[in-house]
Every structure is written in structure tokens, then in C-alpha cells.
Coordinates of C-alpha atoms in Angstrom, one line a residue:
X1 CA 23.3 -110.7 116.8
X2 CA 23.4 -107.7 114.6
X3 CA 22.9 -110.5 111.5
X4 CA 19.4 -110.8 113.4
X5 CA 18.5 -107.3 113.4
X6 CA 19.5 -107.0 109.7
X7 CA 17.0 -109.1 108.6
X8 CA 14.4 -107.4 110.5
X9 CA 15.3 -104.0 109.3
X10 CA 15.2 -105.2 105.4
X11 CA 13.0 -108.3 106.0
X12 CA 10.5 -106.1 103.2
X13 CA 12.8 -106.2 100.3
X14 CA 11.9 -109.8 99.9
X15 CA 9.0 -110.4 102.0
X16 CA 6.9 -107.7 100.3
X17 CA 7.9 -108.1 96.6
X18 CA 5.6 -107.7 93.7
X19 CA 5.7 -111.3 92.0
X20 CA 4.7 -111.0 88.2
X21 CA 1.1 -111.6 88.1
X22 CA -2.2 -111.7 85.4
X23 CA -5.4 -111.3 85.1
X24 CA -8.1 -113.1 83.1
X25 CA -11.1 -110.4 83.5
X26 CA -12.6 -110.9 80.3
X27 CA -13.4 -106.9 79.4
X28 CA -9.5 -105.9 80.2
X29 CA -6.8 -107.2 78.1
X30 CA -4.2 -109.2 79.8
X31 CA -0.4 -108.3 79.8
X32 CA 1.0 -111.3 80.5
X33 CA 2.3 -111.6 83.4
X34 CA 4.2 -108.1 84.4
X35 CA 3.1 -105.8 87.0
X36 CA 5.1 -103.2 85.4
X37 CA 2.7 -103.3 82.8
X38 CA -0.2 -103.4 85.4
X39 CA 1.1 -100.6 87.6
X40 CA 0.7 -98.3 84.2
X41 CA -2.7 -99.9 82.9
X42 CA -5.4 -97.4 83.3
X43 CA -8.1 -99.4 82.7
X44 CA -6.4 -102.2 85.3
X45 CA -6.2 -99.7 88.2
X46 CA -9.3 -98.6 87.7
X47 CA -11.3 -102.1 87.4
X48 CA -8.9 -102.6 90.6
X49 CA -10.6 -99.2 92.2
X50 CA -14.0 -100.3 91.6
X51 CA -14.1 -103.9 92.4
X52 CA -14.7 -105.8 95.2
X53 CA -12.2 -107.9 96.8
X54 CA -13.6 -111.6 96.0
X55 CA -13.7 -110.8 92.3
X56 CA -10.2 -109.6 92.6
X57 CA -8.8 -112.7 94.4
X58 CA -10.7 -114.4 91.6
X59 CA -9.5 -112.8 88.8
X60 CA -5.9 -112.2 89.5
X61 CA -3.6 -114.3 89.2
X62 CA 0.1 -114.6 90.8
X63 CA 3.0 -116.5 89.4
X64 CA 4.2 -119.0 91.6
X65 CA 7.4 -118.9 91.6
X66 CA 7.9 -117.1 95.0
X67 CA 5.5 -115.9 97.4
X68 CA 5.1 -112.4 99.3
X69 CA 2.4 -110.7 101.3
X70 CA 1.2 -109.1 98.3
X71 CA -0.1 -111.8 96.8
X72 CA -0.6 -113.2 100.0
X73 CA -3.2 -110.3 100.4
X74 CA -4.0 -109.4 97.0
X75 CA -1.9 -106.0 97.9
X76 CA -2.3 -104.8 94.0
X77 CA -3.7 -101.5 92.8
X78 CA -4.8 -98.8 95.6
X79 CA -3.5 -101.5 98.7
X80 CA -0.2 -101.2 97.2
X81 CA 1.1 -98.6 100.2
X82 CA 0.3 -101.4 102.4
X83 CA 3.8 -103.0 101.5
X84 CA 5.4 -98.9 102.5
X85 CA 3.3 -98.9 105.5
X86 CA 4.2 -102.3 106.8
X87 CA 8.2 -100.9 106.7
X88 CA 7.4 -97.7 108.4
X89 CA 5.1 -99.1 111.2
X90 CA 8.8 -101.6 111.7
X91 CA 10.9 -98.4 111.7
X92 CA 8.1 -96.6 113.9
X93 CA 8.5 -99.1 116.4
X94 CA 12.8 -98.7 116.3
X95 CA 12.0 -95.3 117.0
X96 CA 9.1 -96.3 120.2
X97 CA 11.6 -98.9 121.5
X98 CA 15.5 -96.7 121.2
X99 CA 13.5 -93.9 123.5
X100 CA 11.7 -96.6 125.5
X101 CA 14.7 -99.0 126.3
X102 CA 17.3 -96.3 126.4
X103 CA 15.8 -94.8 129.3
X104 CA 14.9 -97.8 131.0
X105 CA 18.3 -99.5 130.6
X106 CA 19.8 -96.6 132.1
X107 CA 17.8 -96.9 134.9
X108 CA 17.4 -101.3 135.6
X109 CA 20.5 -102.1 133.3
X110 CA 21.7 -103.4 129.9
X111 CA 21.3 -107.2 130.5
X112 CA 18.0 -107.0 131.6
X113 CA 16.4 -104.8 128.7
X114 CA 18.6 -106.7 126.0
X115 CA 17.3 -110.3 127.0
X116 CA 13.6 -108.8 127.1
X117 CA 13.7 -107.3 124.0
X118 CA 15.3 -110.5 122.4
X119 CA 12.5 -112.8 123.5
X120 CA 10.3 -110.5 122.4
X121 CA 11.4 -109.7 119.3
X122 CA 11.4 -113.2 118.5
X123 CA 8.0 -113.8 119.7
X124 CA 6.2 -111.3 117.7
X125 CA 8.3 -112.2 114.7
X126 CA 7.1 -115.7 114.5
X127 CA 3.3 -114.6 115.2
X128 CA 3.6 -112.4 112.2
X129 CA 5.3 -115.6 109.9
X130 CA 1.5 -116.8 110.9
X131 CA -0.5 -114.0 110.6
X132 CA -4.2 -114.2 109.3
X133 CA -4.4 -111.0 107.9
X134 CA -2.5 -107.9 106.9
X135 CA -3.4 -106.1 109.8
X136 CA -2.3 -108.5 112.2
X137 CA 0.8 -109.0 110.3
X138 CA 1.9 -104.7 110.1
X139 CA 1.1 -104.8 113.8
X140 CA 3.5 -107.8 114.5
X141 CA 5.7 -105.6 112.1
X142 CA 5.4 -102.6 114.8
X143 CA 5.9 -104.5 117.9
X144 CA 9.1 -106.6 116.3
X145 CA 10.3 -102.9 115.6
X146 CA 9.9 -101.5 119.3
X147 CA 11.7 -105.2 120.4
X148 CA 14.7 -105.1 117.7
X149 CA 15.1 -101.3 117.8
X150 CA 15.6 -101.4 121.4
X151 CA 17.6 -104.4 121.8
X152 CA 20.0 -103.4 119.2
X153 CA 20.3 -100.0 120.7
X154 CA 20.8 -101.9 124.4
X155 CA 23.2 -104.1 122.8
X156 CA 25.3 -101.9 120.8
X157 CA 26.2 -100.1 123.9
X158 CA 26.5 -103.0 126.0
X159 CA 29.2 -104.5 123.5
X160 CA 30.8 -100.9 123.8
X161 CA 30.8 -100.8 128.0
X162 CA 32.4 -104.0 127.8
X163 CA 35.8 -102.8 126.3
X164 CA 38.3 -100.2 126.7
X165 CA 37.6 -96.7 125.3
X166 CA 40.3 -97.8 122.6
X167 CA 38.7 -100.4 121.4
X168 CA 35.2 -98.8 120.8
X169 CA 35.8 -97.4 117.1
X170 CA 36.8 -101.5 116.4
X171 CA 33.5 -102.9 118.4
X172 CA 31.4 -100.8 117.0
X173 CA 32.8 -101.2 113.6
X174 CA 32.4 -104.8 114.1
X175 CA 28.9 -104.9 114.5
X176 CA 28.5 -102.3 111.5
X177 CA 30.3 -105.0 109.3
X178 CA 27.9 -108.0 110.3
X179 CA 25.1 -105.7 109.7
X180 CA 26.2 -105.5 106.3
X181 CA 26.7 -109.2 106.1
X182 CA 23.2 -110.0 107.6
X183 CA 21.7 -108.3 104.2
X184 CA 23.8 -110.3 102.0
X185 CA 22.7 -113.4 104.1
X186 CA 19.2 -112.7 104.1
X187 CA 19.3 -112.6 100.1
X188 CA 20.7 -116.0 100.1
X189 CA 18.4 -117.5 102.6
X190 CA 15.7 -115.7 100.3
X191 CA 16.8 -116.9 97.3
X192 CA 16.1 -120.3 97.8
X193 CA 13.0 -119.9 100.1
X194 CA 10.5 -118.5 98.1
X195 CA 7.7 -119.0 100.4
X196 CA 7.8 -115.8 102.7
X197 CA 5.9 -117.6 105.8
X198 CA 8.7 -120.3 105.8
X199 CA 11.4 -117.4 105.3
X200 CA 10.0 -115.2 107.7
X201 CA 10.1 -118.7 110.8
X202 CA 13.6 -119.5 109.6
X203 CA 14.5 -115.4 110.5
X204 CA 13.5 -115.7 113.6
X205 CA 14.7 -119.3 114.1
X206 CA 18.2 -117.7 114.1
X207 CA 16.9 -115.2 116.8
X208 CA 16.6 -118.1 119.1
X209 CA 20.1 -119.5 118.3
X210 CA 21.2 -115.9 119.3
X211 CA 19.3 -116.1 122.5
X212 CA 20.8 -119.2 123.9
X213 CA 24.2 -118.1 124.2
X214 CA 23.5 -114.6 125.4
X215 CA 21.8 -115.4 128.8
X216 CA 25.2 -116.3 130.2
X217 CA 26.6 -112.3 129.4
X218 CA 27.2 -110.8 132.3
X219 CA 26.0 -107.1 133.2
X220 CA 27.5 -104.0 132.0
X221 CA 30.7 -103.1 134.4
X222 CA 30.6 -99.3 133.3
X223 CA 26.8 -99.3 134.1
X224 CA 27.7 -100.9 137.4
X225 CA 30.3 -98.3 138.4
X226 CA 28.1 -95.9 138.0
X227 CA 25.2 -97.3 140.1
X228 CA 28.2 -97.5 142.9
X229 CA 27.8 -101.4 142.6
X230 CA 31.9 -101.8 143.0
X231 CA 31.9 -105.6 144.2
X232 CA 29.9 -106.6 141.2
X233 CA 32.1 -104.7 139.2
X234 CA 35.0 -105.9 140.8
X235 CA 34.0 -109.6 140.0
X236 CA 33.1 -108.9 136.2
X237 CA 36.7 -107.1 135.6
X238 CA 39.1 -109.7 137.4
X239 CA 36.8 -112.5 135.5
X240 CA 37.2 -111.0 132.3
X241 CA 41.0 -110.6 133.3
X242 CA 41.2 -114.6 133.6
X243 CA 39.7 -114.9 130.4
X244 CA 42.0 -112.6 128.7
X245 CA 45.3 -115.0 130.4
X246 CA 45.5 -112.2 133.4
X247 CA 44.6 -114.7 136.2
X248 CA 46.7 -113.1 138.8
X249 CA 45.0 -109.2 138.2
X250 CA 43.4 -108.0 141.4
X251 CA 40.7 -105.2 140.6
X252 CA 40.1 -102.2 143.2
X253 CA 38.0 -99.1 142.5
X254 CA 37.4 -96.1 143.8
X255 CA 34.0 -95.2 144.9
X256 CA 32.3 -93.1 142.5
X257 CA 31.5 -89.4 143.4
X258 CA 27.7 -88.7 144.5
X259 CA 25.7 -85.9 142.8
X260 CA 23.0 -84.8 141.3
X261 CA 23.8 -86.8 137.9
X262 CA 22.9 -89.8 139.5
X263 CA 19.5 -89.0 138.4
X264 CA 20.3 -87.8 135.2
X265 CA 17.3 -88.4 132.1
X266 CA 16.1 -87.1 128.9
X267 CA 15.6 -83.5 130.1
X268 CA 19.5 -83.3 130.5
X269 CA 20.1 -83.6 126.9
X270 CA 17.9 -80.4 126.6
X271 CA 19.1 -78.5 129.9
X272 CA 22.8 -78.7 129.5
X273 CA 24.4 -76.1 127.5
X274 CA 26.7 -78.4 125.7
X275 CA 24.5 -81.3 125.5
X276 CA 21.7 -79.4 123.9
X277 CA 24.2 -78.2 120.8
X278 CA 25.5 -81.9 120.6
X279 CA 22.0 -83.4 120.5
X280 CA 20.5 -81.5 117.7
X281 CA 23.1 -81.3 115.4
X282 CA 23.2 -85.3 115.5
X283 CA 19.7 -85.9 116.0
X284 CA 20.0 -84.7 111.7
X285 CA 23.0 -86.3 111.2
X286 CA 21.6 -89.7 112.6
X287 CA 18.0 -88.8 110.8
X288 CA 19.6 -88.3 107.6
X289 CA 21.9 -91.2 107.6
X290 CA 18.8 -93.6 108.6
X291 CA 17.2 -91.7 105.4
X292 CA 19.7 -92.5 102.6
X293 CA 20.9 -95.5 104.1
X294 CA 17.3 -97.0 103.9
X295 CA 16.0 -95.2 100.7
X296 CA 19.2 -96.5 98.9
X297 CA 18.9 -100.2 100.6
X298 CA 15.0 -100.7 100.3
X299 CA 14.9 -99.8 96.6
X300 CA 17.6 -101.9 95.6
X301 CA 15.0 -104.1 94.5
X302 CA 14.3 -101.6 91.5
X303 CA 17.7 -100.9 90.0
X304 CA 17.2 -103.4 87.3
X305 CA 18.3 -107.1 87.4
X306 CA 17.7 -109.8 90.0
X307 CA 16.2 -108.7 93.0
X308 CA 17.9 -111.0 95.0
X309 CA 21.2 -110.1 93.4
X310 CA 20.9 -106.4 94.0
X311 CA 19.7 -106.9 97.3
X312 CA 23.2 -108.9 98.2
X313 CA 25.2 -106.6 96.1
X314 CA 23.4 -103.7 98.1
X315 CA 25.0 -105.5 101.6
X316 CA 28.4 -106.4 100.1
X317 CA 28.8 -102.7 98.7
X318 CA 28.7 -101.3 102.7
X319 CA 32.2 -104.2 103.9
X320 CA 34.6 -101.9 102.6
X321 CA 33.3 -99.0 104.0
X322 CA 34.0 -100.5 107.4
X323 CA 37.5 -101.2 107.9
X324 CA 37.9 -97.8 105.6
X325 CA 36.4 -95.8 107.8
X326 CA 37.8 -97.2 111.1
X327 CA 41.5 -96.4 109.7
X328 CA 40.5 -93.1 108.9
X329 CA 38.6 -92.1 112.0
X330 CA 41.7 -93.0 114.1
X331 CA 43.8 -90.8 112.2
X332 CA 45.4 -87.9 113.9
X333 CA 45.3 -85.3 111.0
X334 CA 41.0 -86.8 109.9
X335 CA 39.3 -88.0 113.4
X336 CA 35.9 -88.9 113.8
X337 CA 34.1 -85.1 112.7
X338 CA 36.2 -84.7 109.3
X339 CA 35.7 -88.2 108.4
X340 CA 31.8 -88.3 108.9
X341 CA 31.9 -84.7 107.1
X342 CA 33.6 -86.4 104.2
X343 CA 31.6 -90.3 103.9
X344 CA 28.4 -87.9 104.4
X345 CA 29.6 -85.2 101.7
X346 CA 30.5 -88.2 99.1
X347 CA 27.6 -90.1 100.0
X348 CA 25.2 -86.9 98.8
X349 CA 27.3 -86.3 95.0
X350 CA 26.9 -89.8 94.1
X351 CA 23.1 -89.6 94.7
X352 CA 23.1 -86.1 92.8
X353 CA 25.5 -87.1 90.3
X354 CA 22.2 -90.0 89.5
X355 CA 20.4 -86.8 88.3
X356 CA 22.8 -85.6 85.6
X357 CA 23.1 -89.0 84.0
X358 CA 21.8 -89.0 80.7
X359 CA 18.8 -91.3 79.3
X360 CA 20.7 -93.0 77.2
X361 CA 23.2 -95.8 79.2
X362 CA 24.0 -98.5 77.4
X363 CA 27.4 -97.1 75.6
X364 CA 30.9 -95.8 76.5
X365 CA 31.5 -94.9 80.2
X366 CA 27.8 -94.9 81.0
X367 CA 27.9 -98.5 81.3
X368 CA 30.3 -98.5 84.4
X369 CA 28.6 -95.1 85.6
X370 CA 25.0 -95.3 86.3
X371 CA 22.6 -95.3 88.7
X372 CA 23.3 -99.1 90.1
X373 CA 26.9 -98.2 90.7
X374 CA 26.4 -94.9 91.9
X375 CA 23.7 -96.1 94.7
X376 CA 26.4 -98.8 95.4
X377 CA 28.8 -95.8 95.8
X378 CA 26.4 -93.6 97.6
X379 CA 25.3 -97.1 100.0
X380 CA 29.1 -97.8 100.8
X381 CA 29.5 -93.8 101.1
X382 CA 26.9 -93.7 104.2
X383 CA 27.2 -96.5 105.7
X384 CA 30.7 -96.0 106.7
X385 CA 29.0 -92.4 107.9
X386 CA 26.2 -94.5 109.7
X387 CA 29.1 -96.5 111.2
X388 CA 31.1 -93.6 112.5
X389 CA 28.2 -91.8 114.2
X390 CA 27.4 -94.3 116.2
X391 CA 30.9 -94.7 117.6
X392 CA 31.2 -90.8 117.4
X393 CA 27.6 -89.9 119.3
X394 CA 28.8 -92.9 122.6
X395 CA 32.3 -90.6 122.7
X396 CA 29.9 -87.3 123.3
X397 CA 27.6 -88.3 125.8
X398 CA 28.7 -88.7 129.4
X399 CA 28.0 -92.9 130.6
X400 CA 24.8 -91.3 133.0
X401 CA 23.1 -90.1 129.9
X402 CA 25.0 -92.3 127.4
X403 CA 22.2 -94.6 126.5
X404 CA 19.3 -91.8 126.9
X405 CA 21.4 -89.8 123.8
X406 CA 22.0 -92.7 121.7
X407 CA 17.9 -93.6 122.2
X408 CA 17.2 -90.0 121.2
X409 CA 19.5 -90.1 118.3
X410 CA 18.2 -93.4 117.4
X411 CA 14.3 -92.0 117.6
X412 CA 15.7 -89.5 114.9
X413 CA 17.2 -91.9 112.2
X414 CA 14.1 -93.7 113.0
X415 CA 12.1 -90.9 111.5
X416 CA 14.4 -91.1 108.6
X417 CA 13.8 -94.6 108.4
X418 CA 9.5 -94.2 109.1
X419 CA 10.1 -91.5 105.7
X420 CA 12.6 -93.7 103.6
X421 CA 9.7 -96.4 102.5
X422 CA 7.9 -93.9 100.9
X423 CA 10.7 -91.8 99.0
X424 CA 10.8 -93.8 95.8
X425 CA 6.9 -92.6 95.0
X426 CA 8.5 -89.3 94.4
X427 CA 9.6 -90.6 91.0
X428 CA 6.0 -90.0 90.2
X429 CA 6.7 -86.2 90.5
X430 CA 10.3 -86.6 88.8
X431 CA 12.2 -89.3 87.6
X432 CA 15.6 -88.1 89.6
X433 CA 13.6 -86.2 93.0
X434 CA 14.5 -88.9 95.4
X435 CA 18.1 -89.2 93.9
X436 CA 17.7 -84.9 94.8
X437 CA 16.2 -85.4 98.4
X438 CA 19.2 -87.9 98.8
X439 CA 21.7 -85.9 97.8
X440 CA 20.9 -82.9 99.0
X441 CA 20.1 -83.7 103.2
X442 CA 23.4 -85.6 103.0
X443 CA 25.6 -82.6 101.7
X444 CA 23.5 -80.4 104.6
X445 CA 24.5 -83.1 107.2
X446 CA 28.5 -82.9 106.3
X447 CA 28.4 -79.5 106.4
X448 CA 26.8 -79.0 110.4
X449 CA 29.0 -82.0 111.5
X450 CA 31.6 -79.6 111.3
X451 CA 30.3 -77.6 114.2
X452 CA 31.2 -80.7 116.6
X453 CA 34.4 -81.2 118.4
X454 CA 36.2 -83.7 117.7
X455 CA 36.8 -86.5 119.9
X456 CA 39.5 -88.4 119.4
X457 CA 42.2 -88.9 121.6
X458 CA 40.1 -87.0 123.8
X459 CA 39.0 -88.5 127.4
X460 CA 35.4 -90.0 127.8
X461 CA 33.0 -88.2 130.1
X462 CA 31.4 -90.2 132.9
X463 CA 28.8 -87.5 134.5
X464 CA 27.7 -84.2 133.3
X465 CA 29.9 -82.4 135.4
X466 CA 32.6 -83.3 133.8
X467 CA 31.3 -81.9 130.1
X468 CA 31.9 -78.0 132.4
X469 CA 35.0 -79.7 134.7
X470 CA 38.0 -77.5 134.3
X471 CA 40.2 -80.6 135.6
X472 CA 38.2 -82.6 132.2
X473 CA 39.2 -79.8 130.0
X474 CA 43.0 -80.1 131.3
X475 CA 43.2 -83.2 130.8
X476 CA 41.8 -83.0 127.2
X477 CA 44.8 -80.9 126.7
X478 CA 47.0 -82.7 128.3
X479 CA 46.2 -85.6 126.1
X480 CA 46.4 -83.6 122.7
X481 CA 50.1 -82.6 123.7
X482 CA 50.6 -85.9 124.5
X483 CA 49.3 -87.4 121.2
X484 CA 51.7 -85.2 119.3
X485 CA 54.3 -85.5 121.1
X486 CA 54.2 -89.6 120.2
X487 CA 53.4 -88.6 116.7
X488 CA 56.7 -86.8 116.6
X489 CA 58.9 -89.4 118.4
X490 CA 58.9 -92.2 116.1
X491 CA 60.6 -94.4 118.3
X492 CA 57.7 -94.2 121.2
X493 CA 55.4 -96.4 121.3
X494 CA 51.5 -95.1 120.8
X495 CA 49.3 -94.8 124.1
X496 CA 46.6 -97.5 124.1
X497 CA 44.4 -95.9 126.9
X498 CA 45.7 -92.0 126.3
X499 CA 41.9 -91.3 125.7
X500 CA 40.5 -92.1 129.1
X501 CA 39.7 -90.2 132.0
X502 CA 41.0 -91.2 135.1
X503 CA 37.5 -93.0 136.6
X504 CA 38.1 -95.0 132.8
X505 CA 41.5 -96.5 133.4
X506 CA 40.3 -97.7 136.8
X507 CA 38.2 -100.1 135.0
X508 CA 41.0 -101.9 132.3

């Protein structure tokens, strides 16, 4: 699935590239087929200014080797932020639909909202492969955002409900690493489909394929326990047990405790002391990852080379960042808050180290250290600290508010994600000031991460109460002893559930 919502988040790169293109107005001298050379011609932008759209489309010329909605539209001169805009109307939408779903699914469900957004999201992605016009294309673009933003959101912590506590850093690392993967893919596919209407129907094609399979998942069993639903819940456990070769396992749970949690929503993020301290400190952290992570990804396309290339090389850079940062997020002496401090701290210095380069490349170690291999760096750097943070930020949050906090941190990368298009034009003030924005927001994030607590090995909150329980914080001890007491016996064997709470283990 997370291939799918890949090639939504980067479907731009390829779908709004500039192809080389000339012009045969007789008073302006051609230059032969580069819109390099374009983009700096004076006298192009401004015949471009002045003239009417017909003589434009009439004069202009695109090579034909690939097409884009740029020359789709003529998007060449002054219309050139419509390519920007069309990204950050997508990311927009992520942000709509992570507060939008999140709430909702809390309230009807995970199936439900995930299965809704899917359709959807396939729907609106095929009427913008046949759009008219621009406009009707960048609102598709919104409205595919609002579907896949949600749905992922829906789905990432439906994946997560599904499993053990134990097993979340690994589920969510897994659907980090086909992220990854989904770029590299969507290269490929884009490499030998050059016409983007065709590309953009065989992206959602696969959206379908996704589809079929997923109306037979069943419901979320933590979401169920929580509603008091235990029958249900009782069903989904003991037939997951047969699947997993446990036939003979007989389920029983104990009703959940009523209280005023039950109704818990958006305000509680704000109104709870702890929450409130949580929330802001990764509503950055999640803003600034989104930031980085799409700056660096979207202008892959400019570091030199083949585009399509860069693009792939830009998705392969982020595989070992995953099974990196799942070993070290499970270690004892690192966790989840020194390890997001460090990717986040190493992601910034490459991006700053760009600045300090000097002009001149081509010789000595400056041809292995430059600014494709240090965004490479800087792209495997935070996306192992976009990977942790979502498996971090669902081990803060109680389950009753679960989904409302990862929507809210969501909206926020989102924002990070609305701003990221638009970055690169700051090379028009500076060569090196996005490289400088980069670097800087992601050496600010490491350094408040360290103001969370950590939560490894620590038990998983199911209502709010529990965040101020002193039985909760016992047990949180109880389990740190217990950790290094294993660490020290090397005979024992480690604790698969030792970081659940009690309500937790009733439901492995």
C-alpha cells in the first residue's frame, strides 16, 4: 500500500518536469532547445510576460521525448509556480485529510475510513490522469491529498493495532522501507512511460490492485477493546491465533474501565498537562522532518544527471536508513529520543556542510563529496528520523487519542511538506540558503527531542488516565528494573511483551 502513497506524494518529480523546449519567435534568438537557457533569457521571460497565450502555444515548442503538464499547459515563464502549487495543494490536502480522518477513525473505526479513503483516492487520481485543464487537474491534486493523506495515516496505525507493542518499531519500519521502494519504482515505471496521462492511470491502476485485497482486513482489535466491543475482539484475536498455527488459543478479556476518556478528542491533546508538552515538541519535529525530507526528495531532479536516475538514487539512499535505525532504536543504552536526536542532528550537517563546499568540484575528494552525495546523506539521515517518529509519536499517545495525535502531527509535517515545493526558489536569494534552512531546522529539532521521555521498554498507555496513574508509573519502573536486570543475566532470555501494560498483554 505504502508503494501507492509514494507515488502520490512524489508523483511531481516526473509528472511536472520541464522537458527541453524552443521557440521560433522570429525577433528573439532561439537557444536551442534548453530551458535552462530560457529560464535566464531576459528578453524570453519578458516576450513570455507580455504575450497572449495562443501566440505562446504557437510559438513554443516542446521536445517530444517525454511529456509533463508543463507542456501539457504551456506552464513556461510567470505559470512556472503552477508546477509548486500543484505539490502544495497535494500536501495541503495530507494535511486536511490526517486531521479529518484521524478524528473520525477514532470515532466509526479504522476499516471504515481506510477503505473510503482508498476508493477515493483512486477515483480522483484517475480524473486528474484526464483532466482538461490545470485547474481541474491541482484540484484533483488537493482532493487525492485529503484521500491518501488520510488513508495512510488510518492505515499506518491500523497495521500498528494489529500487532504486539513489540513488534511496532518492525511494522512501522516496514512500511517506511516500501515507501522508499515506491520512489525507486515510480522512477522506473517513469522512465519508460514518458507520456504523464498514461503514467499518472497506470499509478492509480495499482491503487485498485491494492484495493481488492484489503476489503477482506478485518477491524482494528485495540480500537474494538476500547469501544468495549469484547466479542468482536474476541473473534479477531483467536482468528488471528489460527492463522499464526495457535488453533487451540481461547481469548477472554476483561471489560474495559468506563470514564470520561471514552470521549476523548482533539482538545485533550491541548488540556492534558503531559499531552500538551508532547504534542508541540513533535508537532516541529514531524514539521521539520516533512520539510527536509520533501525539499531534499522533490529537488532531486536538479542535482545534475538523469532525472530519473536521481530520483531512484533519491529512494534507494533512504533502505539503509531503515533496518539502521530499527537496531538502534531498540537499543537499551540509544532508544527511540537519542536516536531521532542523532538521524535529525546528522541529517542537518550534511545539508550545512553543502554550504561550505567550494565552487570548484571536479578534483580530489570533492568528487566523492558534494552536494549529490551529501543530499543522499542528508535523505538517508532523515528518513530514518521520519521513520522513528512515527513509531516514537504511537508509543506517546494513549489508544483513545492515539489517532487524533498522529493526525495532528501529521497536519504539521504537512505544513512542512505545503512549504518544501517552494524552498529551492530560495536559491534566487543565495545559491546555499535552502541547504541553510535545511540544516539549520534539523539541528533545532535534535536538540528539543531531547526534552521527551523516552519510551522504550516502557508500557503503552491506553486512556489518559493512565499518562497521571501512579500504578502506570510503577509499572514503568518496574519494567526498567526488569530490563536491566536481563541485560545483566546473559543467560536469560529477553522479554518479548516486557513493554505492555496489563490491558496490552490481554490482547496477544
Amino acid at each position: 500500500m505504502w508503494f501507492f502513497v509514494a507515488t502520490q506524494a512524489i508523483f511531481m518529480t516526473i509528472v511536472g518536469a520541464i522537458p527541453p523546449y524552443h521557440w521560433d519567435f522570429a525577433t528573439i534568438p532561439s537557444s536551442n532547445w534548453s530551458q535552462s537557457n530560457a529560464a535566464n533569457d531576459s528578453e524570453f521571460r519578458e516576450w513570455l510576460h507580455v504575450t497572449n497565450e495562443s501566440e505562446v502555444q504557437r510559438h513554443v515548442h516542446f521536445d517530444h521525448r517525454f511529456s509533463s503538464v508543463v507542456s501539457e499547459w504551456f506552464l513556461i515563464g510567470d505559470a512556472m509556480y503552477k508546477v509548486s502549487l500543484a505539490s502544495s495543494l497535494y500536501f495541503f490536502g495530507v494535511l486536511v485529510g490526517g486531521v479529518l480522518f484521524g478524528q473520525l477513525s477514532d470515532q466509526f473505526g479504522r476499516k471504515k475510513l481506510y477503505l473510503a479513503g482508498l476508493i477515493l483516492d483512486v477515483v480522483f487520481g484517475i480524473v486528474s490522469a484526464v483532466a482538461p485543464s490545470y485547474e481541474i487537474f491541482a484540484t484533483c491534486r488537493f482532493f487525492v491529498g485529503v484521500m491518501n493523506g488520510g488513508m495512510s495515516l488510518v492505515s499506518f496505525v491500523l497495521l500498528q493495532e494489529y500487532v504486539g507493542v513489540s513488534y511496532w518499531a518492525l511494522t512501522g519500519s516496514l512500511q517506511s522501507f516500501s515507501f522508499a521502494i515506491g520512489i525507486s519504482l515510480y522512477a522506473l515505471v517513469g522512465y519508460f512511460i514518458r507520456s504523464w496521462r498514461i503514467l499518472a492511470l497506470v499509478v492509480n491502476i495499482e491503487g485498485v490492485l491494492i484495493l481488492l485485497p484489503t476489503l477482506f482486513i478485518p477491524e482494528s482489535p485495540r480500537w474494538l477493546y476500547v469501544q468495549g466491543r469484547l466479542c468482536e475482539t474476541e473473534n479477531i484475536l483467536e482468528c488471528i491465533a489460527k492463522k499464526n498455527g495457535r488453533p487451540e488459543c481461547k481469548i477472554t478479556l476483561k471489560p474495559p474501565v468506563q470514564n470520561c476518556d471514552e470521549s476523548a478528542s482533539i482538545l485533550d491533546l491541548f488540556r492534558h498537562r503531559v499531552l500538551l508538552g508532547r504534542t508541540l515538541i513533535m508537532m516541529y519535529i514531524w514539521l521539520i522532518c516533512s520539510l527536509v525530507y520533501y525539499g531534499l526528495t522533490l529537488g532531486a531532479g536538479d542535482l545534475g544527471g538523469d532525472r530519473y536516475l536521481n530520483i531512484a538514487l533519491s529512494g534507494l539512499a533512504e533502505l539503509p536508513a531503515h533496518p539502521v535505525g530499527l537496531f538502534l532504536i531498540n537499543c537499551s543504552r540509544l532508544g527511540r529520543r537519542r536516536t531521532l536526536t542523532g538521524f535529525l542532528i546528522l541529517g542537518g550537517a550534511a545539508c550545512l556542510v553543502n554550504i561550505f563546499l567550494p565552487e570548484k568540484r571536479a578534483t580530489g575528494i570533492f568528487t566523492v563529496v558534494n552536494n549529490q552525495s551529501l543530499s543522499f546523506l542528508g535523505k538517508l539521515a532523515i528518513s530514518a528520523a521520519f521513520n522513528i517518529v512515527y513509531i516514537y509519536s504511537s508509543e506517546l499517545y494513549p489508544t483513545t487519542v492515539r489517532n487524533v495525535g498522529m493526525g495532528i502531527c501529521s497536519m504539521s509535517s504537512r505544513i512542512g511538506g505545503i512549504l518544501a515545493p517552494f524552498i529551492p526558489s530560495l536559491r534566487n536569494v543565495h545559491q546555499s540558503l535552502p541547504f541553510l534552512v535545511f540544516g539549520v531546522a534539523g539541528i533545532l529539532a535534535g536538540g528539543i527531542c531531547l526534552l521527551l521521555p523516552e519510551s522504550l521498554n516502557k508500557p503503552i498507555p491506553e486512556r489518559l488516565s493512565d499518562l497521571d496513574s501512579v500504578a502506570y508509573c510503577h509499572l514503568a519502573e518496574a519494567n526498567n528494573v526488569n530490563h536491566l536486570e536481563e541485560e545483566t543475566n546473559s543467560e536469560s532470555e529477553e522479554e518479548e511483551y516486557s513493554g505492555l501494560s496489563e490491558k496490552t498483554k490481554l490482547m496477544q
